[in-house]
Coordinates of C-alpha atoms and ligand atoms in Angstrom, one line a residue:
X1 CA 16.4 26.5 11.6
X2 CA 13.6 30.1 12.4
X3 CA 10.9 27.3 13.2
X4 CA 7.1 29.1 13.7
X5 CA 4.4 27.9 14.2
X6 CA 0.7 28.5 12.7
X7 CA -1.7 29.2 16.7
X8 CA -4.0 27.6 15.2
X9 CA -2.6 24.5 15.0
X10 CA -2.6 25.2 19.0
X11 CA -6.0 24.6 21.3
X12 CA -7.0 28.0 24.0
X13 CA -7.1 31.2 23.7
X14 CA -4.0 33.3 21.6
X15 CA -2.5 34.6 24.4
X16 CA -2.5 30.8 26.1
X17 CA -1.1 29.6 22.1
X18 CA 1.9 32.1 22.0
X19 CA 2.7 31.8 25.6
X20 CA 2.9 27.6 24.9
X21 CA 4.5 27.9 21.8
X22 CA 6.8 31.1 23.4
X23 CA 7.8 28.3 26.8
X24 CA 8.2 24.9 24.1
X25 CA 11.1 26.6 22.8
X26 CA 9.6 28.6 18.8
X27 CA 11.4 31.7 17.7
X28 CA 8.3 33.1 16.9
X29 CA 4.4 32.4 15.4
X30 CA 2.0 32.8 12.5
X31 CA -1.1 34.6 13.6
X32 CA -4.6 33.5 12.6
X33 CA -6.4 35.7 12.2
X34 CA -9.7 33.5 13.7
X35 CA -7.8 33.5 16.9
X36 CA -7.0 37.8 16.3
X37 CA -10.9 38.4 15.2
X38 CA -12.5 36.5 19.3
X39 CA -9.4 37.7 21.5
X40 CA -10.2 40.8 23.9
X41 CA -6.5 41.7 23.0
X42 CA -5.3 44.9 20.8
X43 CA -3.3 44.4 18.3
X44 CA -1.0 46.6 20.4
X45 CA -1.1 43.3 23.1
X46 CA -0.4 40.5 21.0
X47 CA 2.7 43.6 19.8
X48 CA 3.9 43.4 23.1
X49 CA 3.4 40.4 24.5
X50 CA 4.9 38.7 21.6
X51 CA 7.7 41.3 22.1
X52 CA 8.0 40.6 26.2
X53 CA 8.0 36.6 25.0
X54 CA 10.8 37.0 22.1
X55 CA 8.5 36.2 19.2
X56 CA 8.3 37.2 16.7
X57 CA 5.2 38.0 14.8
X58 CA 6.1 35.7 11.0
X59 CA 2.8 36.0 8.8
X60 CA -1.2 37.1 8.9
X61 CA -2.7 35.0 6.9
X62 CA -5.4 33.9 5.0
X63 CA -6.5 36.6 2.5
X64 CA -9.1 34.8 0.8
X65 CA -10.7 35.4 -2.7
X66 CA -8.7 38.0 -3.9
X67 CA -7.4 36.8 -7.2
X68 CA -9.3 36.2 -10.8
X69 CA -12.6 37.8 -9.8
X70 CA -13.8 40.4 -12.2
X71 CA -13.5 44.0 -11.4
X72 CA -16.4 45.7 -8.9
X73 CA -15.6 42.0 -6.4
X74 CA -11.3 43.1 -6.7
X75 CA -12.7 46.8 -5.8
X76 CA -13.4 45.6 -2.3
X77 CA -10.8 43.5 -2.2
X78 CA -8.6 45.3 -2.1
X79 CA -10.4 47.9 0.1
X80 CA -10.8 44.7 3.1
X81 CA -7.0 44.3 1.9
X82 CA -6.0 47.5 3.3
X83 CA -8.3 47.1 6.1
X84 CA -5.8 43.8 6.6
X85 CA -2.9 45.7 5.6
X86 CA -3.2 49.0 8.9
X87 CA -4.5 46.2 11.3
X88 CA -0.6 43.9 10.2
X89 CA 1.3 47.5 10.6
X90 CA -0.8 47.9 14.4
X91 CA 0.2 44.4 15.3
X92 CA 3.8 44.8 13.9
X93 CA 4.2 42.0 11.0
X94 CA 5.4 42.2 7.2
X95 CA 4.3 39.4 5.2
X96 CA 0.2 38.1 4.6
X97 CA -0.1 35.3 3.5
X98 CA -3.0 35.1 0.6
X99 CA -4.9 31.8 -0.4
X100 CA -5.5 31.1 -4.8
X101 CA -9.6 31.8 -4.9
X102 CA -11.5 28.9 -3.9
X103 CA -14.7 31.1 -4.2
X104 CA -15.0 33.8 -6.0
X105 CA -13.0 32.9 -8.9
X106 CA -13.9 33.7 -12.3
X107 CA -11.3 34.4 -14.7
X108 CA -9.0 31.4 -16.1
X109 CA -6.0 33.4 -17.1
X110 CA -2.4 34.2 -15.2
X111 CA -2.4 37.5 -16.5
X112 CA -5.0 39.0 -15.4
X113 CA -4.9 36.9 -11.6
X114 CA -0.8 38.6 -12.1
X115 CA -2.2 42.1 -12.9
X116 CA -4.6 41.7 -9.4
X117 CA -1.7 40.6 -7.8
X118 CA 0.7 43.4 -8.8
X119 CA -1.7 45.7 -8.1
X120 CA -2.8 44.1 -4.7
X121 CA 1.2 44.8 -4.0
X122 CA 1.3 48.1 -4.7
X123 CA -1.0 48.9 -1.8
X124 CA 0.8 46.5 -0.1
X125 CA 3.8 47.9 -0.1
X126 CA 2.7 51.4 1.3
X127 CA 2.1 49.5 5.1
X128 CA 5.5 47.6 4.3
X129 CA 3.0 44.5 3.9
X130 CA 5.1 41.8 1.9
X131 CA 2.3 39.1 0.9
X132 CA 3.5 35.4 0.3
X133 CA 0.6 33.6 -2.4
X134 CA -0.5 29.9 -1.6
X135 CA -2.0 27.4 -4.1
X136 CA -5.0 25.8 -1.8
X137 CA -4.5 22.4 -3.7
X138 CA -8.8 22.8 -4.5
X139 CA -7.9 26.8 -5.9
X140 CA -10.9 27.3 -8.1
X141 CA -7.4 27.7 -11.2
X142 CA -4.8 28.1 -9.1
X143 CA -4.1 24.5 -7.9
X144 CA -0.2 23.6 -8.1
X145 CA 2.9 25.2 -6.8
X146 CA 4.6 25.9 -9.7
X147 CA 1.8 27.7 -11.3
X148 CA 1.6 30.5 -8.8
X149 CA 5.0 30.3 -9.3
X150 CA 4.4 31.9 -13.1
X151 CA 2.0 34.0 -11.4
X152 CA 3.9 35.1 -9.0
X153 CA 6.4 35.7 -11.9
X154 CA 4.2 37.6 -13.9
X155 CA 2.8 39.8 -11.7
X156 CA 6.4 40.6 -10.6
X157 CA 6.2 43.0 -7.7
X158 CA 8.9 42.6 -5.4
X159 CA 5.7 42.4 -2.6
X160 CA 4.5 39.3 -4.8
X161 CA 6.2 35.6 -3.8
X162 CA 5.5 32.7 -3.0
X163 CA 4.6 30.4 -0.5
X164 CA 5.3 27.8 -0.7
X165 CA 2.8 24.6 1.6
X166 CA 4.5 21.7 1.8
X167 CA 0.5 19.5 2.2
X168 CA -1.3 21.4 -0.4
X169 CA 2.8 20.1 -3.1
X170 CA 2.1 16.7 -1.2
X171 CA -1.0 15.8 -1.0
X172 CA -2.0 16.1 -5.2
X173 CA 1.4 14.7 -5.2
X174 CA 2.8 17.5 -7.2
X175 CA 7.4 17.1 -7.5
X176 CA 8.3 19.5 -5.2
X177 CA 11.9 18.8 -7.1
X178 CA 11.3 22.4 -9.1
X179 CA 11.2 24.6 -5.4
X180 CA 15.1 24.6 -6.4
X181 CA 14.2 26.3 -9.5
X182 CA 13.4 29.6 -7.4
X183 CA 14.4 32.3 -6.8
X184 CA 14.9 32.3 -3.1
X185 CA 13.9 35.5 -2.8
X186 CA 10.8 34.8 -3.8
X187 CA 9.7 32.0 -1.6
X188 CA 8.5 34.8 1.7
X189 CA 7.0 31.8 3.2
X190 CA 7.3 28.4 3.6
X191 CA 4.1 26.3 5.8
X192 CA 4.9 22.4 6.6
X193 CA 3.5 19.8 7.8
X194 CA 3.3 16.0 7.3
X195 CA -0.1 13.9 6.6
X196 CA -0.8 10.7 6.6
X197 CA -1.5 9.2 3.2
X198 CA -5.5 8.9 3.0
X199 CA -8.6 8.6 0.8
X200 CA -10.7 11.2 0.3
X201 CA -11.0 14.5 -0.7
X202 CA -8.6 16.7 -0.3
X203 CA -9.8 19.9 1.5
X204 CA -11.4 17.5 4.9
X205 CA -7.6 15.7 4.1
X206 CA -5.7 19.5 5.0
X207 CA -8.4 20.0 7.5
X208 CA -8.5 17.7 9.4
X209 CA -5.9 15.4 9.6
X210 CA -2.5 17.1 9.3
X211 CA -0.3 15.5 11.4
X212 CA 2.7 17.1 12.7
X213 CA 6.7 16.0 10.1
X214 CA 7.3 12.8 11.6
X215 CA 3.8 11.8 12.5
X216 CA 3.0 11.2 8.7
X217 CA 3.4 9.9 5.6
X218 CA 4.7 12.6 2.9
X219 CA 8.8 12.5 2.5
X220 CA 9.1 15.7 4.4
X221 CA 13.0 15.1 4.8
X222 CA 12.8 15.6 1.5
X223 CA 11.2 18.8 0.8
X224 CA 13.8 20.3 2.7
X225 CA 16.6 19.2 1.5
X226 CA 15.0 21.6 -2.0
X227 CA 14.0 24.2 -0.4
X228 CA 17.5 24.4 1.4
X229 CA 18.4 23.9 -2.8
X230 CA 16.8 27.1 -3.3
X231 CA 18.2 28.7 -0.8
X232 CA 14.8 29.3 1.1
X233 CA 16.1 31.5 4.4
X234 CA 13.4 32.3 6.2
X235 CA 11.4 30.9 9.4
X236 CA 10.4 27.3 9.0
X237 CA 6.1 27.0 9.8
X238 CA 4.8 24.5 11.0
X239 CA 0.6 24.5 9.8
X240 CA -1.3 22.7 11.4
X241 CA -5.6 21.8 11.0
X242 CA -6.3 18.9 13.5
X243 CA -8.8 17.6 15.4
X244 CA -7.2 15.8 18.2
X245 CA -4.1 18.6 18.4
X246 CA -7.4 21.3 18.5
X247 CA -7.6 19.6 22.0
X248 CA -5.4 18.4 23.3
X249 CA -3.6 20.8 25.4
X250 CA -1.9 23.4 24.1
X251 CA 1.7 23.2 25.9
X252 CA 2.3 19.4 24.8
X253 CA 1.5 19.7 21.3
X254 CA 3.9 22.5 21.3
X255 CA 6.5 21.1 22.7
X256 CA 4.9 18.4 20.1
X257 CA 5.7 20.2 17.7
X258 CA 9.2 21.5 17.9
X259 CA 10.5 18.2 19.0
X260 CA 8.9 18.1 14.8
X261 CA 10.7 20.7 13.3
X262 CA 14.2 20.2 15.6
X263 CA 14.3 16.6 14.6
X264 CA 13.2 17.2 10.3
X265 CA 16.8 19.6 10.9
X266 CA 18.8 16.9 11.9
X267 CA 17.4 14.7 9.3
X268 CA 17.6 17.5 6.2
X269 CA 21.8 17.7 7.1
X270 CA 22.3 14.0 7.3
X271 CA 20.0 14.2 4.4
X272 CA 22.4 16.8 2.9
X273 CA 25.9 15.2 3.9
X274 CA 28.2 15.2 1.6
X275 CA 27.0 18.0 -0.9
X276 CA 28.5 21.1 -1.4
X277 CA 25.2 22.4 -0.3
X278 CA 25.4 26.1 1.1
X279 CA 22.6 25.6 4.3
X280 CA 20.7 29.0 4.2
X281 CA 18.8 28.0 6.8
X282 CA 21.8 26.6 9.5
X283 CA 20.3 23.3 9.8
X284 CA 21.5 21.8 13.1
X285 CA 22.5 18.6 13.9
X286 CA 21.6 15.3 17.3
X287 CA 23.1 13.3 18.6
X288 CA 23.5 10.8 16.0
X289 CA 22.1 7.7 17.5
X290 CA 21.0 4.2 16.6
X291 CA 18.6 1.9 16.6
X292 CA 18.3 -1.1 19.5
X293 CA 19.6 -3.4 19.7
X294 CA 16.6 -4.3 21.7
X295 CA 14.9 -4.9 25.1
X296 CA 17.3 -4.6 27.8
X297 CA 14.2 -4.4 31.1
X298 CA 10.9 -4.7 31.3
X299 CA 9.3 -3.0 34.0
X300 CA 6.4 -4.2 35.8
X301 CA 4.8 -1.7 38.1
X302 CA 2.7 -3.5 40.4
X303 CA 0.4 -3.3 43.8
X304 CA -0.8 -7.1 43.8
X305 CA 2.8 -9.0 44.1
X306 CA 1.7 -12.3 44.6
X307 CA -0.7 -12.2 41.5
X308 CA 2.4 -10.9 39.3
X309 CA 4.9 -13.4 40.2
X310 CA 2.9 -16.4 40.0
X311 CA 2.1 -15.5 36.4
X312 CA 5.6 -15.1 35.4
X313 CA 6.3 -18.1 37.0
X314 CA 2.8 -19.2 35.3
X315 CA 5.6 -18.9 32.1
X316 CA 8.5 -20.4 32.4
X317 CA 9.8 -17.1 34.5
X318 CA 12.2 -17.7 37.8
X319 CA 13.4 -15.0 40.4
X320 CA 16.6 -13.9 39.8
X321 CA 17.1 -11.9 43.1
X322 CA 16.2 -9.2 44.8
X323 CA 17.2 -5.6 44.3
X324 CA 20.8 -5.1 47.4
X325 CA 19.1 -1.5 48.3
X326 CA 15.9 -1.4 46.9
X327 CA 13.7 -3.1 49.1
X328 CA 10.5 -3.6 46.3
X329 CA 12.8 -4.2 43.5
X330 CA 12.6 -7.5 42.4
X331 CA 14.2 -9.1 39.1
X332 CA 13.0 -12.0 37.0
X333 CA 14.4 -14.0 34.1
X334 CA 14.1 -16.3 31.1
X335 CA 17.0 -16.8 28.7
X336 CA 17.5 -13.7 28.4
X337 CA 14.6 -11.8 28.5
X338 CA 14.4 -9.6 32.1
X339 CA 11.8 -8.5 34.2
X340 CA 11.6 -6.0 37.1
X341 CA 8.6 -6.2 38.8
X342 CA 8.3 -2.8 41.3
X343 CA 5.9 -2.9 44.1
X344 CA 7.1 0.3 45.5
X345 CA 3.3 1.6 45.5
X346 CA 0.5 1.1 47.3
X347 CA -0.9 -2.2 48.2
X348 CA -3.4 -3.1 45.5
X349 CA -2.5 -0.7 42.5
X350 CA -3.1 -1.7 39.5
X351 CA -0.8 -4.0 37.4
X352 CA 1.0 -1.4 34.3
X353 CA 4.2 -1.6 32.8
X354 CA 5.9 1.1 34.0
X355 CA 9.6 1.1 32.3
X356 CA 11.2 -0.1 28.7
X357 CA 14.7 -1.0 28.7
X358 CA 16.6 -0.7 25.4
X359 CA 19.5 -2.0 24.9
X360 CA 21.4 0.9 22.4
X361 CA 25.5 1.4 21.8
X362 CA 25.8 4.5 23.1
X363 CA 23.5 5.7 26.1
X364 CA 25.3 9.3 26.4
X365 CA 25.2 10.2 23.0
X366 CA 20.8 8.9 23.4
X367 CA 20.3 10.5 26.5
X368 CA 21.8 13.7 24.8
X369 CA 20.0 13.3 22.0
X370 CA 16.5 12.1 23.8
X371 CA 16.7 15.9 25.8
X372 CA 17.2 18.4 23.3
X373 CA 14.1 16.9 21.7
X374 CA 12.4 18.1 24.2
X375 CA 11.6 14.5 26.6
X376 CA 12.0 15.2 30.0
X377 CA 13.9 13.5 31.8
X378 CA 13.1 10.6 34.7
X379 CA 14.5 11.7 38.6
X380 CA 16.4 8.3 39.2
X381 CA 18.8 7.9 42.2
X382 CA 21.2 5.2 42.5
X383 CA 22.8 4.1 46.3
X384 CA 26.5 3.7 46.4
X385 CA 28.5 1.7 43.1
X386 CA 25.2 1.6 41.4
X387 CA 24.8 1.6 38.3
X388 CA 23.6 5.1 36.5
X389 CA 20.4 4.1 34.4
X390 CA 18.9 6.9 32.3
X391 CA 15.8 7.8 30.7
X392 CA 13.4 10.1 29.4
X393 CA 9.8 9.8 30.1
X394 CA 7.1 8.7 26.9
X395 CA 3.7 10.9 25.8
X396 CA 2.1 7.7 27.6
X397 CA 4.3 8.1 30.9
X398 CA 6.1 5.5 30.9
X399 CA 9.8 5.0 31.2
X400 CA 12.0 4.8 28.6
X401 CA 15.5 4.1 29.5
X402 CA 19.4 3.6 27.6
X403 CA 21.0 1.0 28.4
X404 CA 24.3 0.2 27.5
X405 CA 25.0 -3.6 25.8
X406 CA 27.4 -5.1 27.5
X407 CA 30.6 -7.2 25.7
X408 CA 30.1 -10.5 27.3
X409 CA 25.5 -10.1 26.6
X410 CA 24.6 -9.3 31.3
X411 CA 23.6 -6.2 31.4
X412 CA 26.3 -4.6 34.7
X413 CA 23.1 -3.5 37.1
X414 CA 22.0 -7.3 37.2
X415 CA 24.7 -8.1 40.1
X416 CA 22.8 -5.5 42.1
X417 CA 20.1 -8.4 42.0
X418 CA 22.9 -10.5 42.6
X419 CA 21.9 -12.4 40.1
X420 CA 23.6 -16.0 39.2
X421 CA 25.0 -16.2 36.2
X422 CA 22.8 -19.6 35.6
X423 CA 22.5 -21.3 32.0
X424 CA 19.5 -21.1 30.2
X425 CA 19.7 -23.4 27.8
X426 CA 15.8 -25.4 29.2
X427 CA 13.9 -22.2 28.6
X428 CA 11.4 -22.0 26.1
X429 CA 11.0 -17.9 26.1
X430 CA 14.0 -17.1 24.0
X431 CA 13.3 -12.9 23.4
X432 CA 10.8 -10.6 23.4
X433 CA 9.0 -10.7 21.0
X434 CA 7.0 -7.0 20.8
X435 CA 6.0 -5.1 23.3
X436 CA 2.1 -3.2 22.7
X437 CA 1.5 -0.2 24.3
X438 CA -1.9 1.7 24.2
X439 CA -1.8 5.4 23.7
X440 CA -4.1 7.5 24.8
X441 CA -6.3 9.1 20.9
X442 CA -5.2 12.8 21.4
X443 CA -1.2 12.0 21.8
X444 CA -1.1 9.2 18.8
X445 CA 1.3 11.4 16.8
X446 CA 3.4 12.8 19.2
X447 CA 3.5 8.8 20.6
X448 CA 5.3 7.7 16.6
X449 CA 7.4 10.9 16.0
X450 CA 8.3 10.8 19.4
X451 CA 9.7 6.5 18.8
X452 CA 10.6 7.9 15.6
X453 CA 13.2 10.7 17.0
X454 CA 14.4 9.7 20.0
X455 CA 15.0 5.8 19.0
X456 CA 14.9 6.1 15.4
X457 CA 12.0 3.4 14.8
X458 CA 9.7 3.3 12.0
X459 CA 6.2 4.1 12.0
X460 CA 4.7 1.2 9.4
X461 CA 1.1 1.5 7.9
X462 CA -1.4 1.6 10.4
X463 CA -5.1 -0.7 11.0
X464 CA -7.9 -0.9 12.3
X465 CA -8.7 -4.1 14.5
X466 CA -13.0 -4.3 15.3
X467 CA -13.3 -5.2 18.9
X468 CA -17.0 -5.5 20.7
X469 CA -16.5 -1.6 22.1
X470 CA -15.2 0.5 18.0
X471 CA -12.5 0.0 16.4
X472 CA -8.7 -0.4 17.8
X473 CA -6.1 1.7 15.7
X474 CA -2.8 -0.2 15.4
X475 CA 0.7 0.7 13.5
X476 CA 3.5 -1.0 14.5
X477 CA 6.7 1.2 15.2
X478 CA 10.2 -1.4 14.0
X479 CA 14.1 -0.8 14.3
X480 CA 14.9 -2.2 10.6
X481 CA 16.7 -5.7 12.1
X482 CA 13.7 -6.4 13.6
X483 CA 14.5 -6.7 17.4
X484 CA 12.5 -4.1 18.5
X485 CA 8.8 -4.2 17.6
X486 CA 6.4 -1.9 19.7
X487 CA 2.4 -2.0 17.8
X488 CA 1.2 1.0 19.8
X489 CA -3.0 1.4 19.8
X490 CA -5.0 3.8 20.8
X491 CA -8.5 2.6 22.1
X492 CA -11.5 3.7 21.4
X493 CA -12.6 6.6 23.9
X494 CA -15.1 6.3 26.3
X495 CA -17.3 3.4 24.6
X496 CA -20.7 3.4 24.9
X497 CA -21.7 0.1 25.6
X498 CA -19.2 -1.0 28.4
X499 CA -15.3 -1.2 26.9
X500 CA -12.8 -2.0 29.2
X501 CA -14.8 -1.1 32.7
X502 CA -12.9 0.2 34.6
X503 CA -9.8 -0.5 33.5
X504 CA -7.2 2.0 30.6
X505 CA -7.4 -0.8 27.6
X506 CA -4.4 -3.8 27.9
X507 CA -1.0 -3.4 27.3
X508 CA 1.0 -6.5 26.3
X509 CA 4.1 -8.3 26.5
X510 CA 3.6 -10.7 24.0
X511 CA 7.2 -12.6 24.4
X512 CA 9.0 -15.4 21.3
X513 CA 9.3 -18.7 22.0
X514 CA 9.9 -22.0 19.9
X515 CA 7.8 -24.2 21.1
X516 CA 3.7 -23.0 22.3
X517 CA 2.9 -26.2 22.5
X518 CA 5.4 -26.7 25.2
X519 CA 5.2 -23.4 27.1
X520 CA 1.6 -23.5 26.8
X521 CA 1.2 -26.4 28.2
X522 CA 4.5 -25.8 31.5
X523 CA 1.7 -23.3 32.5
X524 CA -1.5 -25.2 32.0
X525 CA 0.5 -27.7 34.5
X526 CA 1.6 -23.9 36.2
X527 CA -3.0 -23.3 36.5
X528 CA -2.3 -20.1 33.8
X529 CA -5.6 -18.3 33.0
X530 CA -5.8 -18.2 29.3
X531 CA -7.7 -16.0 27.4
X532 CA -9.8 -18.5 26.3
X533 CA -11.0 -18.6 23.0
X534 CA -14.5 -19.2 21.3
X535 CA -15.5 -23.3 19.4
X536 CA -16.8 -20.9 16.8
X537 CA -12.5 -19.4 15.8
X538 CA -11.5 -22.9 15.7
X539 CA -14.5 -23.7 13.6
X540 CA -13.7 -21.0 10.9
X541 CA -9.4 -21.9 11.4
X542 CA -10.1 -24.8 9.2
X543 CA -12.6 -23.3 7.4
X544 CA -9.8 -20.8 5.9
X545 CA -7.1 -22.9 6.4
X546 CA -8.0 -26.9 5.4
X547 CA -5.9 -27.8 8.8
X548 CA -5.8 -31.3 9.4
X549 CA -8.5 -32.1 12.5
X550 CA -6.1 -33.0 15.5
X551 CA -3.8 -29.9 15.1
X552 CA -6.7 -27.7 15.5
X553 CA -7.9 -30.2 18.1
X554 CA -4.7 -29.6 19.4
X555 CA -4.0 -25.6 19.2
X556 CA -8.1 -25.8 20.7
X557 CA -6.8 -28.0 23.8
X558 CA -4.3 -25.0 24.9
X559 CA -6.7 -22.1 23.9
X560 CA -4.0 -20.8 20.4
X561 CA -4.6 -19.2 18.5
X562 CA -3.1 -19.5 14.3
X563 CA -2.3 -17.6 11.2
X564 CA -0.5 -18.1 7.9
X565 CA 0.5 -15.6 5.7
X566 CA 2.8 -17.1 2.3
X567 CA 6.2 -17.1 4.2
X568 CA 5.2 -18.5 7.5
X569 CA 2.6 -19.7 10.6
X570 CA 2.5 -17.6 13.8
X571 CA 0.8 -19.1 17.1
X572 CA 0.3 -17.9 19.8
X573 CA -1.7 -17.5 23.3
X574 CA -2.6 -14.9 25.5
X575 CA -3.3 -14.7 29.0
X576 CA -5.8 -13.1 31.7
X577 CA -5.3 -9.4 32.0
X578 CA -3.9 -8.3 35.2
X579 CA -4.5 -4.3 36.1
X580 CA -3.9 -3.2 32.3
X581 CA -1.3 -5.5 31.2
X582 CA -1.4 -8.6 30.0
X583 CA 1.0 -11.3 28.4
X584 CA 0.9 -13.7 24.9
X585 CA 3.6 -15.4 24.5
X586 CA 4.7 -16.6 20.5
X587 CA 6.1 -19.0 18.0
X588 CA 6.7 -17.7 14.7
X589 CA 7.2 -20.1 12.0
X590 CA 9.0 -19.4 8.8
X591 CA 10.1 -16.3 8.0
X592 CA 6.0 -14.8 9.5
X593 CA 6.9 -11.4 9.8
X594 CA 3.2 -10.1 11.6
X595 CA 1.1 -10.2 14.2
X596 CA -1.4 -13.0 14.6
X597 CA -4.0 -10.0 13.2
X598 CA -6.9 -11.7 12.2
X599 CA -6.5 -13.1 15.7
X600 CA -7.2 -9.4 17.4
X601 CA -10.4 -9.4 17.0
X602 CA -10.9 -12.2 19.1
X603 CA -8.4 -11.5 21.5
X604 CA -10.6 -8.1 21.9
X605 CA -14.4 -9.7 22.1
X606 CA -12.8 -12.7 24.9
X607 CA -10.8 -9.7 26.9
X608 CA -14.4 -7.6 26.7
X609 CA -16.9 -10.4 28.1
X610 CA -14.0 -10.7 30.6
X611 CA -14.3 -6.9 31.9
X612 CA -17.6 -7.1 31.5
X613 CA -18.5 -10.1 34.1
X614 CA -14.9 -8.3 36.6
X615 CA -17.5 -5.6 36.0
X616 CA -21.3 -7.2 36.7
X617 CA -19.5 -9.2 40.1
X618 CA -18.2 -5.4 40.9
X619 CA -21.6 -4.1 41.4
X620 CA -23.1 -6.6 41.7
X621 CA -21.2 -7.4 45.1
Ligands
LIG701 O1 -7.2 24.8 4.7 C1 -7.7 26.4 4.7 O2 -8.3 27.1 4.0 C2 -6.3 27.2 4.6 C3 -6.0 29.0 4.5 C4 -4.0 28.2 5.1 C5 -3.6 27.6 4.4 O3 -2.3 28.6 4.3 C6 -3.2 26.6 4.6 O4 -2.3 25.8 4.0 C7 -5.1 26.7 4.1
LIG702 MG1 -0.6 26.5 4.7

C-alpha cells in the first residue's frame, strides 16, 4: 500500500516534516499550502529535497471556494487556480485538492458547479494537473461524497475526479458502501482520518479532534474494504488536524502515523480474507498476534528498596528469590502474581512501574509484529542458560515484554530466581485485576494505537474523572477475554493549584482477591499506610445505596470503598503512593465489570491532599 501523510499532521517546518515523514517510512506527502507559503525554500528546492528523501509529492492542497459562485468570482478563481497550477509544475505535483465551497457559494445547481469544475479541469489539463474534488462535511451546498461524485460525473472531464476523506464521510454518518460503485479511475485521492465520537459541530470536530486510524471510534477497516472493492490503487494518505499532534515531537507523530497505516493495512487484509476481490492496494498482512492471556510479571524499579518490599509484604507478597546473575533484582510472589523488584538505579530514585510482561501464545510472532509496527526493541542481556525475554518500549517508556505461556503455568524464568515450587493455597491475592498507566497528554492517542496494534487490546469508551487539579481522562484498554485490562489515564497538565507537586501522576497495580476484608486486615496488621477515606464518603455511600450500618462501619474501619451496579458489587482499598506507584486491592462480587469509577474522585482528592502536605513538609524543611 502506498502511504502518504499531509504536512498539516506534523509539527515544525516543512523541511522538518519532510525529513520526519521520510524517516518514518512514508512513500509520499501532501503539501499543505500554508506550510509552503511560510517556508524560505523555493518550490524547486522542496522538489529537490523530496527527491533526495525519496518522497513523492502526492497532492497540493487546499484550493478553497472555487465552485458554485457567480461569473465574476469564478473568473477570479480561475486566475487564482492558474497561479497554483504553475506553482505545482515547479513543485512537480500533479494533483490538487479542491474543497467544496463553504464560504462564497451562492448557486445551488449541480449543472453549474459541474460546468465550473469542467472549466477548471480544462485549465488544469494544460498544466498536466488533476483536480480531486472533496465534499467537506460542512460544505454550503455539497457536503456528501455521493453528491460530489454526481457532480464529478456530470463534469465528465478526465482531469476532474474525487477525493474521498473518511472524516467527512464518517463524521456525518454517510453510508460509505456506495464508494464501491465509484469508477476506480475517478477516485483521484484518498485521505484517512479517524476521530473519537463527540457531539459538537463538525467543523470544530474536524479541525481539532481528528486522530490516526485506530485511535478513534470510526470503522476505518470497513472504510478501507470499500476502497479495495472499488479498485482504488492510489496512495492512502493521512490527513489529521489535531491540536496535540501540532505540539508533539514531529518524528514520534510520523512514526505513530505510519504505524496506524501498517495496522490498518493488516486489518483490512484480514477483513477481506476469502473474498474474491482484487487487492489493488497491495495490502501487507502483519504476523498475527493473539490477545494476551494475562500478565506474566510486573517489574517495579526503585531506588527505595526497603519501603517497596515492605509494602509488598504488607499486601501479602513473599520473597520468591534473588536473581542468580543480576545482583539488584528480586522476585516477590503471591499466588500467580509475580512482581520483579529491580533496584539497579541510584539510591533514592523514585519507585515506578518499569515493565509489564504479557503472556502471549507466540512471543516470536509478537516481537516480529511489534517491530514491523515500528516499536523500539528493549535492549536486554542474559547470562548463559538464562531465558531470552524480548520486548519493546510503549510510548510512555514502559517496557512491554512478550512472554510465552508455559504448559504447566510456571514460567521458565522463575528458575533464575531459585523460586521454589510452593503451594499458594493460602494466597488471598489471586491475580492482577488491572494495571492503570498514566500517559503524557500529547502521546495519549499514540498509546491507544500502540496497545491496539501491538497487543490486540481494544479501547473502551473514555471517561473523565474529576480531581482537585483538573479532569483526568481515563480509557480502558482490554483484551476480549478481560484477562488483561489497562486503564490509560491522562492527568491534567501542570495544574495551577499544586497537583501532585514534584511527582509525576501516579500509576497503579490493582490486585484481585476473593476476600478484601481479610486482605485489608492483614495489611493493617502489617502496618500498611492506607489511603484514607473521609467520613463524608461513607455518609454519601449510605445515602446512595441504603446499606446496612454495620456493613458501612466495617468498610470505614478499613478504608474500603464500595460500588454497585446491576451486575454486582465492587470493594477495594488503596495504598499510599511510593514514588509514582501505588497499589489497589479489589474484590468483585457477581458480574461487576467496572473499576469503581464513582470512587476515583475520592482517591484523587485524598492523593492530592497528601501530595500537598508532603510538598509543604519538603519546602518547610
Ligand atoms: O478543514 C478544512 O478546511 C479542510 C481542508 C482540506 C481538507 O482536505 C479537509 O479535509 C479539510
Ligand atoms: Mg480532507
